[in-house]
mmCIF file of C-alpha atoms and ligand atoms in Angstrom:
data_model
loop_
_atom_site.group_PDB
_atom_site.id
_atom_site.type_symbol
_atom_site.label_atom_id
_atom_site.label_comp_id
_atom_site.label_asym_id
_atom_site.label_seq_id
_atom_site.Cartn_x
_atom_site.Cartn_y
_atom_site.Cartn_z
ATOM 1 C CA MET A 1 103.353 113.497 79.538
ATOM 2 C CA ASN A 2 105.294 111.154 81.828
ATOM 3 C CA TYR A 3 103.641 111.856 85.177
ATOM 4 C CA GLN A 4 105.678 109.272 87.064
ATOM 5 C CA THR A 5 108.954 110.958 86.069
ATOM 6 C CA ILE A 6 107.517 114.329 87.048
ATOM 7 C CA LEU A 7 106.519 112.990 90.487
ATOM 8 C CA GLU A 8 110.021 111.603 90.960
ATOM 9 C CA GLU A 9 111.556 114.972 90.042
ATOM 10 C CA ILE A 10 109.233 116.727 92.490
ATOM 11 C CA GLN A 11 110.151 114.339 95.297
ATOM 12 C CA LYS A 12 113.831 115.139 94.739
ATOM 13 C CA GLU A 13 113.354 118.879 94.470
ATOM 14 C CA ILE A 14 111.318 119.247 97.657
ATOM 15 C CA GLN A 15 113.943 117.578 99.876
ATOM 16 C CA PRO A 16 115.658 120.834 100.960
ATOM 17 C CA TYR A 17 112.314 122.223 102.173
ATOM 18 C CA PHE A 18 111.686 119.576 104.830
ATOM 19 C CA LYS A 19 113.423 121.755 107.394
ATOM 20 C CA ASN A 20 110.575 124.287 107.104
ATOM 21 C CA GLY A 21 107.124 124.274 108.672
ATOM 22 C CA LYS A 22 105.588 122.781 111.781
ATOM 23 C CA VAL A 23 103.150 119.916 112.339
ATOM 24 C CA ALA A 24 99.684 120.986 113.629
ATOM 25 C CA ASP A 25 99.765 120.951 117.412
ATOM 26 C CA TYR A 26 96.373 122.419 118.348
ATOM 27 C CA ILE A 27 95.354 118.879 119.356
ATOM 28 C CA PRO A 28 97.730 116.258 120.826
ATOM 29 C CA ALA A 29 96.536 113.508 118.459
ATOM 30 C CA LEU A 30 97.840 115.405 115.414
ATOM 31 C CA ALA A 31 101.070 116.632 117.030
ATOM 32 C CA LYS A 32 102.502 113.111 117.146
ATOM 33 C CA VAL A 33 102.515 112.276 113.396
ATOM 34 C CA ASP A 34 105.859 111.658 111.660
ATOM 35 C CA PRO A 35 106.728 115.142 110.294
ATOM 36 C CA ASN A 36 108.827 113.947 107.354
ATOM 37 C CA GLN A 37 106.184 112.079 105.393
ATOM 38 C CA PHE A 38 105.475 112.943 101.779
ATOM 39 C CA ALA A 39 103.029 111.391 99.340
ATOM 40 C CA MET A 40 101.450 112.507 96.097
ATOM 41 C CA SER A 41 98.783 110.812 94.032
ATOM 42 C CA ILE A 42 97.405 111.742 90.619
ATOM 43 C CA GLN A 43 94.107 110.269 89.426
ATOM 44 C CA LEU A 44 93.193 110.463 85.742
ATOM 45 C CA PHE A 45 89.776 110.048 84.091
ATOM 46 C CA ASP A 46 90.671 106.701 82.503
ATOM 47 C CA GLY A 47 91.302 105.180 85.941
ATOM 48 C CA SER A 48 95.092 105.312 85.828
ATOM 49 C CA GLN A 49 96.925 106.580 88.887
ATOM 50 C CA TYR A 50 100.443 107.868 89.416
ATOM 51 C CA ASN A 51 101.804 107.725 92.940
ATOM 52 C CA ILE A 52 104.890 108.562 94.932
ATOM 53 C CA GLY A 53 105.785 108.316 98.631
ATOM 54 C CA THR A 54 103.611 106.935 101.418
ATOM 55 C CA VAL A 55 100.426 106.956 99.320
ATOM 56 C CA ASP A 56 98.775 104.051 101.132
ATOM 57 C CA ASN A 57 99.048 105.624 104.591
ATOM 58 C CA LYS A 58 95.861 107.196 105.872
ATOM 59 C CA PHE A 59 95.942 110.683 107.329
ATOM 60 C CA SER A 60 93.401 112.957 108.999
ATOM 61 C CA ILE A 61 91.673 114.816 106.161
ATOM 62 C CA GLN A 62 90.543 117.668 108.447
ATOM 63 C CA SER A 63 89.263 120.622 106.423
ATOM 64 C CA ILE A 64 89.367 118.773 103.118
ATOM 65 C CA SER A 65 86.137 117.212 104.421
ATOM 66 C CA LYS A 66 84.529 120.650 104.090
ATOM 67 C CA VAL A 67 84.457 120.200 100.299
ATOM 68 C CA PHE A 68 82.247 117.113 100.643
ATOM 69 C CA ALA A 69 79.904 118.757 103.157
ATOM 70 C CA PHE A 70 79.640 121.895 100.985
ATOM 71 C CA THR A 71 78.843 119.724 97.946
ATOM 72 C CA LEU A 72 75.986 118.029 99.805
ATOM 73 C CA ALA A 73 74.602 121.275 101.237
ATOM 74 C CA LEU A 74 74.815 123.134 97.906
ATOM 75 C CA ASN A 75 73.183 120.202 96.177
ATOM 76 C CA HIS A 76 70.231 120.362 98.542
ATOM 77 C CA TYR A 77 69.795 124.077 99.224
ATOM 78 C CA GLY A 78 71.178 125.678 96.057
ATOM 79 C CA LYS A 79 71.486 129.469 96.314
ATOM 80 C CA GLY A 80 69.457 129.384 99.540
ATOM 81 C CA LEU A 81 72.602 128.233 101.351
ATOM 82 C CA TYR A 82 74.204 131.647 100.748
ATOM 83 C CA LYS A 83 71.701 133.344 103.037
ATOM 84 C CA ARG A 84 73.581 131.637 105.856
ATOM 85 C CA VAL A 85 77.176 131.378 104.591
ATOM 86 C CA GLY A 86 78.885 133.478 101.909
ATOM 87 C CA HIS A 87 81.339 132.708 99.135
ATOM 88 C CA GLU A 88 83.934 135.419 99.606
ATOM 89 C CA PRO A 89 87.504 134.921 100.868
ATOM 90 C CA SER A 90 87.891 135.847 104.526
ATOM 91 C CA GLY A 91 91.536 136.935 104.584
ATOM 92 C CA ASP A 92 91.579 135.620 108.158
ATOM 93 C CA PRO A 93 92.912 132.412 109.761
ATOM 94 C CA PHE A 94 90.844 129.220 109.577
ATOM 95 C CA ASN A 95 89.539 129.487 113.125
ATOM 96 C CA SER A 96 89.163 133.254 113.380
ATOM 97 C CA LEU A 97 86.342 134.792 115.417
ATOM 98 C CA VAL A 98 86.759 138.474 114.616
ATOM 99 C CA GLN A 99 84.773 138.825 111.376
ATOM 100 C CA LEU A 100 81.791 136.954 112.739
ATOM 101 C CA GLU A 101 80.717 139.627 115.153
ATOM 102 C CA TYR A 102 80.735 142.556 112.771
ATOM 103 C CA GLU A 103 79.166 140.444 110.027
ATOM 104 C CA ASN A 104 76.296 139.313 112.264
ATOM 105 C CA GLY A 105 77.097 135.618 112.471
ATOM 106 C CA ILE A 106 77.166 135.012 108.694
ATOM 107 C CA PRO A 107 80.538 133.359 107.961
ATOM 108 C CA ARG A 108 82.384 134.496 104.841
ATOM 109 C CA ASN A 109 82.621 131.058 103.186
ATOM 110 C CA PRO A 110 82.059 127.325 103.801
ATOM 111 C CA PHE A 111 85.779 126.535 104.081
ATOM 112 C CA ILE A 112 86.682 128.517 107.188
ATOM 113 C CA ASN A 113 85.645 126.763 110.396
ATOM 114 C CA ALA A 114 82.717 129.100 111.075
ATOM 115 C CA GLY A 115 81.302 128.519 107.589
ATOM 116 C CA ALA A 116 81.862 124.780 107.734
ATOM 117 C CA ILE A 117 79.973 124.647 111.034
ATOM 118 C CA VAL A 118 76.987 126.466 109.498
ATOM 119 C CA THR A 119 77.171 124.123 106.490
ATOM 120 C CA ILE A 120 77.071 121.073 108.775
ATOM 121 C CA ASP A 121 74.176 122.614 110.682
ATOM 122 C CA SER A 122 72.245 122.791 107.401
ATOM 123 C CA LEU A 123 72.858 119.042 106.969
ATOM 124 C CA VAL A 124 71.875 118.314 110.581
ATOM 125 C CA SER A 125 68.525 119.969 109.787
ATOM 126 C CA LEU A 126 68.039 117.273 107.138
ATOM 127 C CA HIS A 127 69.555 114.211 108.769
ATOM 128 C CA ARG A 128 69.571 114.911 112.518
ATOM 129 C CA LYS A 129 71.818 112.499 114.374
ATOM 130 C CA ASN A 130 72.713 110.653 111.161
ATOM 131 C CA SER A 131 74.383 113.672 109.547
ATOM 132 C CA PHE A 132 77.895 112.376 109.959
ATOM 133 C CA GLU A 133 76.919 109.006 108.424
ATOM 134 C CA TYR A 134 75.326 110.923 105.544
ATOM 135 C CA ILE A 135 78.625 112.733 104.842
ATOM 136 C CA LEU A 136 80.696 109.578 105.332
ATOM 137 C CA ASN A 137 78.462 107.569 102.998
ATOM 138 C CA PHE A 138 78.839 110.252 100.367
ATOM 139 C CA ILE A 139 82.638 110.075 100.678
ATOM 140 C CA LYS A 140 82.494 106.269 100.422
ATOM 141 C CA LYS A 141 80.401 106.594 97.284
ATOM 142 C CA VAL A 142 82.606 109.110 95.457
ATOM 143 C CA SER A 143 85.768 107.216 96.351
ATOM 144 C CA ASN A 144 84.138 103.841 95.667
ATOM 145 C CA ASP A 145 85.553 102.555 98.940
ATOM 146 C CA ASP A 146 83.472 101.275 101.840
ATOM 147 C CA SER A 147 86.400 100.970 104.230
ATOM 148 C CA ILE A 148 86.709 104.712 104.910
ATOM 149 C CA THR A 149 86.041 105.747 108.506
ATOM 150 C CA TYR A 150 87.046 108.299 111.158
ATOM 151 C CA ASP A 151 89.630 108.131 113.935
ATOM 152 C CA GLU A 152 88.102 108.044 117.396
ATOM 153 C CA GLU A 153 91.247 109.351 119.128
ATOM 154 C CA ILE A 154 91.459 112.403 116.849
ATOM 155 C CA PHE A 155 87.722 113.003 117.264
ATOM 156 C CA LYS A 156 88.021 112.923 121.097
ATOM 157 C CA SER A 157 91.082 115.149 120.937
ATOM 158 C CA GLU A 158 89.142 117.716 118.830
ATOM 159 C CA LEU A 159 86.252 117.558 121.294
ATOM 160 C CA ASN A 160 88.446 117.997 124.373
ATOM 161 C CA HIS A 161 90.461 120.873 122.912
ATOM 162 C CA GLY A 162 87.857 122.506 120.671
ATOM 163 C CA PHE A 163 87.524 125.732 122.636
ATOM 164 C CA ARG A 164 87.654 127.980 119.587
ATOM 165 C CA ASN A 165 85.182 125.917 117.616
ATOM 166 C CA PHE A 166 82.809 125.959 120.590
ATOM 167 C CA ALA A 167 83.286 129.740 120.782
ATOM 168 C CA LEU A 168 82.506 130.023 117.052
ATOM 169 C CA ILE A 169 79.360 127.919 117.192
ATOM 170 C CA ASN A 170 78.052 129.733 120.268
ATOM 171 C CA MET A 171 78.681 133.097 118.666
ATOM 172 C CA ILE A 172 76.892 132.029 115.457
ATOM 173 C CA LYS A 173 74.019 130.591 117.495
ATOM 174 C CA SER A 174 73.650 133.953 119.255
ATOM 175 C CA TYR A 175 72.887 135.411 115.795
ATOM 176 C CA ASN A 176 70.326 132.638 115.171
ATOM 177 C CA ASN A 177 72.369 131.126 112.369
ATOM 178 C CA ILE A 178 72.635 127.672 114.014
ATOM 179 C CA TYR A 179 69.258 125.925 113.970
ATOM 180 C CA ASN A 180 70.103 122.668 115.766
ATOM 181 C CA PRO A 181 71.513 121.677 119.194
ATOM 182 C CA ILE A 182 75.168 122.710 119.412
ATOM 183 C CA ASP A 183 76.320 119.249 120.541
ATOM 184 C CA ASP A 184 74.806 117.525 117.494
ATOM 185 C CA VAL A 185 76.419 119.981 115.081
ATOM 186 C CA ILE A 186 79.845 119.960 116.727
ATOM 187 C CA ASP A 187 79.814 116.152 116.925
ATOM 188 C CA ALA A 188 79.263 115.872 113.146
ATOM 189 C CA TYR A 189 81.845 118.611 112.464
ATOM 190 C CA PHE A 190 84.628 117.018 114.529
ATOM 191 C CA LYS A 191 83.873 113.549 113.182
ATOM 192 C CA GLN A 192 84.122 114.742 109.583
ATOM 193 C CA CYS A 193 87.463 116.426 110.392
ATOM 194 C CA SER A 194 88.689 113.103 111.867
ATOM 195 C CA ILE A 195 88.011 111.056 108.730
ATOM 196 C CA MET A 196 91.104 109.126 107.667
ATOM 197 C CA MET A 197 91.930 108.675 103.979
ATOM 198 C CA THR A 198 94.912 107.896 101.798
ATOM 199 C CA PRO A 199 96.068 110.323 99.086
ATOM 200 C CA CYS A 200 94.891 107.767 96.489
ATOM 201 C CA GLN A 201 91.389 107.644 97.962
ATOM 202 C CA LEU A 202 91.158 111.432 98.153
ATOM 203 C CA ALA A 203 92.333 112.018 94.587
ATOM 204 C CA LYS A 204 89.735 109.548 93.371
ATOM 205 C CA ALA A 205 86.964 111.041 95.522
ATOM 206 C CA MET A 206 87.494 114.544 94.074
ATOM 207 C CA LEU A 207 87.502 113.507 90.432
ATOM 208 C CA PHE A 208 83.873 114.537 89.856
ATOM 209 C CA LEU A 209 84.915 118.155 90.426
ATOM 210 C CA ALA A 210 87.338 117.946 87.489
ATOM 211 C CA ASN A 211 84.602 116.634 85.196
ATOM 212 C CA HIS A 212 81.663 119.069 85.494
ATOM 213 C CA GLY A 213 80.139 117.110 88.391
ATOM 214 C CA VAL A 214 80.207 113.639 86.818
ATOM 215 C CA ASN A 215 82.469 110.887 88.167
ATOM 216 C CA PRO A 216 84.354 109.877 85.005
ATOM 217 C CA LEU A 217 85.160 106.434 86.413
ATOM 218 C CA ASN A 218 81.520 105.276 86.363
ATOM 219 C CA ASN A 219 79.707 108.172 84.626
ATOM 220 C CA GLU A 220 77.611 108.864 87.709
ATOM 221 C CA ARG A 221 76.420 112.449 88.067
ATOM 222 C CA ILE A 222 77.260 113.694 91.576
ATOM 223 C CA ILE A 223 76.232 117.339 91.201
ATOM 224 C CA THR A 224 75.130 119.653 88.388
ATOM 225 C CA ASN A 225 77.628 121.205 86.030
ATOM 226 C CA GLU A 226 76.781 124.655 87.367
ATOM 227 C CA LYS A 227 77.273 123.685 91.012
ATOM 228 C CA ALA A 228 80.554 121.900 90.239
ATOM 229 C CA LYS A 229 81.750 125.209 88.773
ATOM 230 C CA ARG A 230 80.746 127.050 91.975
ATOM 231 C CA ILE A 231 82.543 124.559 94.219
ATOM 232 C CA ASN A 232 85.731 124.864 92.162
ATOM 233 C CA SER A 233 85.479 128.667 92.305
ATOM 234 C CA VAL A 234 85.160 128.658 96.088
ATOM 235 C CA MET A 235 88.106 126.246 96.314
ATOM 236 C CA LEU A 236 90.189 128.594 94.170
ATOM 237 C CA THR A 237 89.325 131.723 96.138
ATOM 238 C CA CYS A 238 88.845 130.357 99.675
ATOM 239 C CA GLY A 239 90.475 126.899 99.838
ATOM 240 C CA HIS A 240 93.600 127.936 101.728
ATOM 241 C CA TYR A 241 92.319 130.387 104.355
ATOM 242 C CA ASP A 242 94.374 133.575 104.447
ATOM 243 C CA ALA A 243 96.872 132.062 101.974
ATOM 244 C CA SER A 244 94.255 131.438 99.262
ATOM 245 C CA GLY A 245 95.688 134.220 97.094
ATOM 246 C CA ASP A 246 99.198 132.876 97.608
ATOM 247 C CA PHE A 247 98.119 129.336 96.610
ATOM 248 C CA ALA A 248 96.349 130.629 93.492
ATOM 249 C CA TYR A 249 99.442 132.679 92.637
ATOM 250 C CA LYS A 250 101.880 129.801 93.086
ATOM 251 C CA VAL A 251 99.813 126.808 91.958
ATOM 252 C CA GLY A 252 96.981 128.204 89.829
ATOM 253 C CA LEU A 253 94.440 125.460 90.559
ATOM 254 C CA PRO A 254 91.301 125.112 92.695
ATOM 255 C CA GLY A 255 92.450 123.381 95.873
ATOM 256 C CA LYS A 256 91.558 122.658 99.463
ATOM 257 C CA SER A 257 93.933 122.102 102.347
ATOM 258 C CA GLY A 258 93.504 120.613 105.811
ATOM 259 C CA VAL A 259 95.595 121.072 108.956
ATOM 260 C CA GLY A 260 96.346 117.348 108.866
ATOM 261 C CA GLY A 261 98.766 118.194 106.029
ATOM 262 C CA GLY A 262 96.715 117.159 103.005
ATOM 263 C CA ILE A 263 95.865 119.256 99.942
ATOM 264 C CA VAL A 264 93.623 118.274 97.048
ATOM 265 C CA ALA A 265 93.829 120.145 93.736
ATOM 266 C CA ILE A 266 91.650 119.949 90.657
ATOM 267 C CA VAL A 267 92.928 120.156 87.085
ATOM 268 C CA PRO A 268 89.702 120.762 85.115
ATOM 269 C CA GLN A 269 88.985 118.183 82.418
ATOM 270 C CA LYS A 270 92.076 116.204 83.340
ATOM 271 C CA MET A 271 92.705 114.956 86.861
ATOM 272 C CA ALA A 272 92.527 115.308 90.625
ATOM 273 C CA ILE A 273 95.697 115.410 92.695
ATOM 274 C CA CYS A 274 96.255 114.816 96.402
ATOM 275 C CA VAL A 275 99.479 115.630 98.198
ATOM 276 C CA TYR A 276 100.268 114.928 101.837
ATOM 277 C CA SER A 277 103.039 116.219 104.052
ATOM 278 C CA PRO A 278 102.164 117.231 107.623
ATOM 279 C CA LYS A 279 104.433 120.206 108.319
ATOM 280 C CA LEU A 280 102.411 123.401 107.876
ATOM 281 C CA ASN A 281 103.219 126.968 106.885
ATOM 282 C CA ALA A 282 102.167 130.004 108.927
ATOM 283 C CA GLN A 283 98.646 129.881 107.441
ATOM 284 C CA SER A 284 98.183 126.195 108.411
ATOM 285 C CA ASN A 285 98.537 124.745 104.904
ATOM 286 C CA SER A 286 101.004 121.953 104.076
ATOM 287 C CA TYR A 287 104.344 123.611 103.395
ATOM 288 C CA ILE A 288 105.768 120.832 101.219
ATOM 289 C CA GLY A 289 102.332 120.125 99.698
ATOM 290 C CA THR A 290 102.049 123.671 98.375
ATOM 291 C CA LYS A 291 105.621 123.539 97.066
ATOM 292 C CA ALA A 292 105.033 120.168 95.358
ATOM 293 C CA LEU A 293 101.896 121.427 93.603
ATOM 294 C CA GLU A 294 103.688 124.601 92.548
ATOM 295 C CA LEU A 295 106.434 122.464 90.977
ATOM 296 C CA PHE A 296 103.811 120.231 89.344
ATOM 297 C CA THR A 297 101.943 123.040 87.570
ATOM 298 C CA THR A 298 105.180 124.785 86.572
ATOM 299 C CA LYS A 299 106.636 121.602 85.093
ATOM 300 C CA THR A 300 103.471 120.451 83.312
ATOM 301 C CA GLY A 301 101.842 123.761 82.410
ATOM 302 C CA LEU A 302 98.645 122.285 83.864
ATOM 303 C CA SER A 303 97.285 125.278 85.739
ATOM 304 C CA ILE A 304 94.034 126.999 84.832
ATOM 305 C CA PHE A 305 95.897 130.135 83.791
HETATM 306 N N1 LIG B 401 89.627 120.332 112.969
HETATM 307 C C1 LIG B 401 90.191 121.590 112.572
HETATM 308 C C2 LIG B 401 89.561 122.659 113.400
HETATM 309 O O1 LIG B 401 88.372 122.674 113.473
HETATM 310 C C3 LIG B 401 89.991 121.803 111.111
HETATM 311 C C4 LIG B 401 90.790 122.936 110.607
HETATM 312 C C5 LIG B 401 91.528 122.704 109.329
HETATM 313 O O2 LIG B 401 91.768 121.599 108.850
HETATM 314 O O3 LIG B 401 91.905 123.716 108.777
HETATM 315 O O4 LIG B 401 90.205 123.480 114.002
#
């Protein structure tokens, strides 16, 4: 299959859609990005990459970071993690508070904010004030790139405008499902959301999930086969908040989005894909990114269905 030609076709076909969507504006640092960017990167097991658009520009990975934190927490706690955070879709927006109260502070899944905060708390229990470095080092390892870091301005912006996330963590703490000081947990959470990566780096970093938990580029096992299956399942069912069903319907791949405008998608046994375009749809997923992945799986037949 000629992936480069397919990427070029996709870039052409998405042009009319740039008028749709809206850049994330819940923090000022994200509201100022150039709304018309588009980049897509495909990483194959043999090390070859196919790229189009601004693939070397870093963007704020936001909730895509939740996949890495979930991988680390699942690796350590196994099924025990599910006593504190579930693996069911929420059907609610990423930052919703409503379910938490009637479900006694147990978030539905690790990819909504509430669940990601509990997941980070489980890592803070292990690594205390070094939890963020633990997550960042893991990302550096799976992407084989030591230059990856977070953006201080975005981090500060999250901290100064994080009223909902503070509400979430306080509510969860009131149900005794946060074990560590709130400031330590929120610090690690906002820093992981502020990590900056290029689409190329992200596609490479996710490749172990396409290969039963082993990084095919160096044969290093990152997580067990069974747990890699679980992570993919949660990405498929919960990776796009209250549009997870819509993403599965249109794209047919496990994927995870972030409000920065990135989406990663896994094609089992074949590749990892990252697409970036910052204008979001009503459910806070990249509008163009979703469209581009839909075109990709339709053109190639590479969906899991
Ligand atoms: N930093 C964002 C928040 O906590 C992450 C949300 C997202 O990417 O969906 O609100």
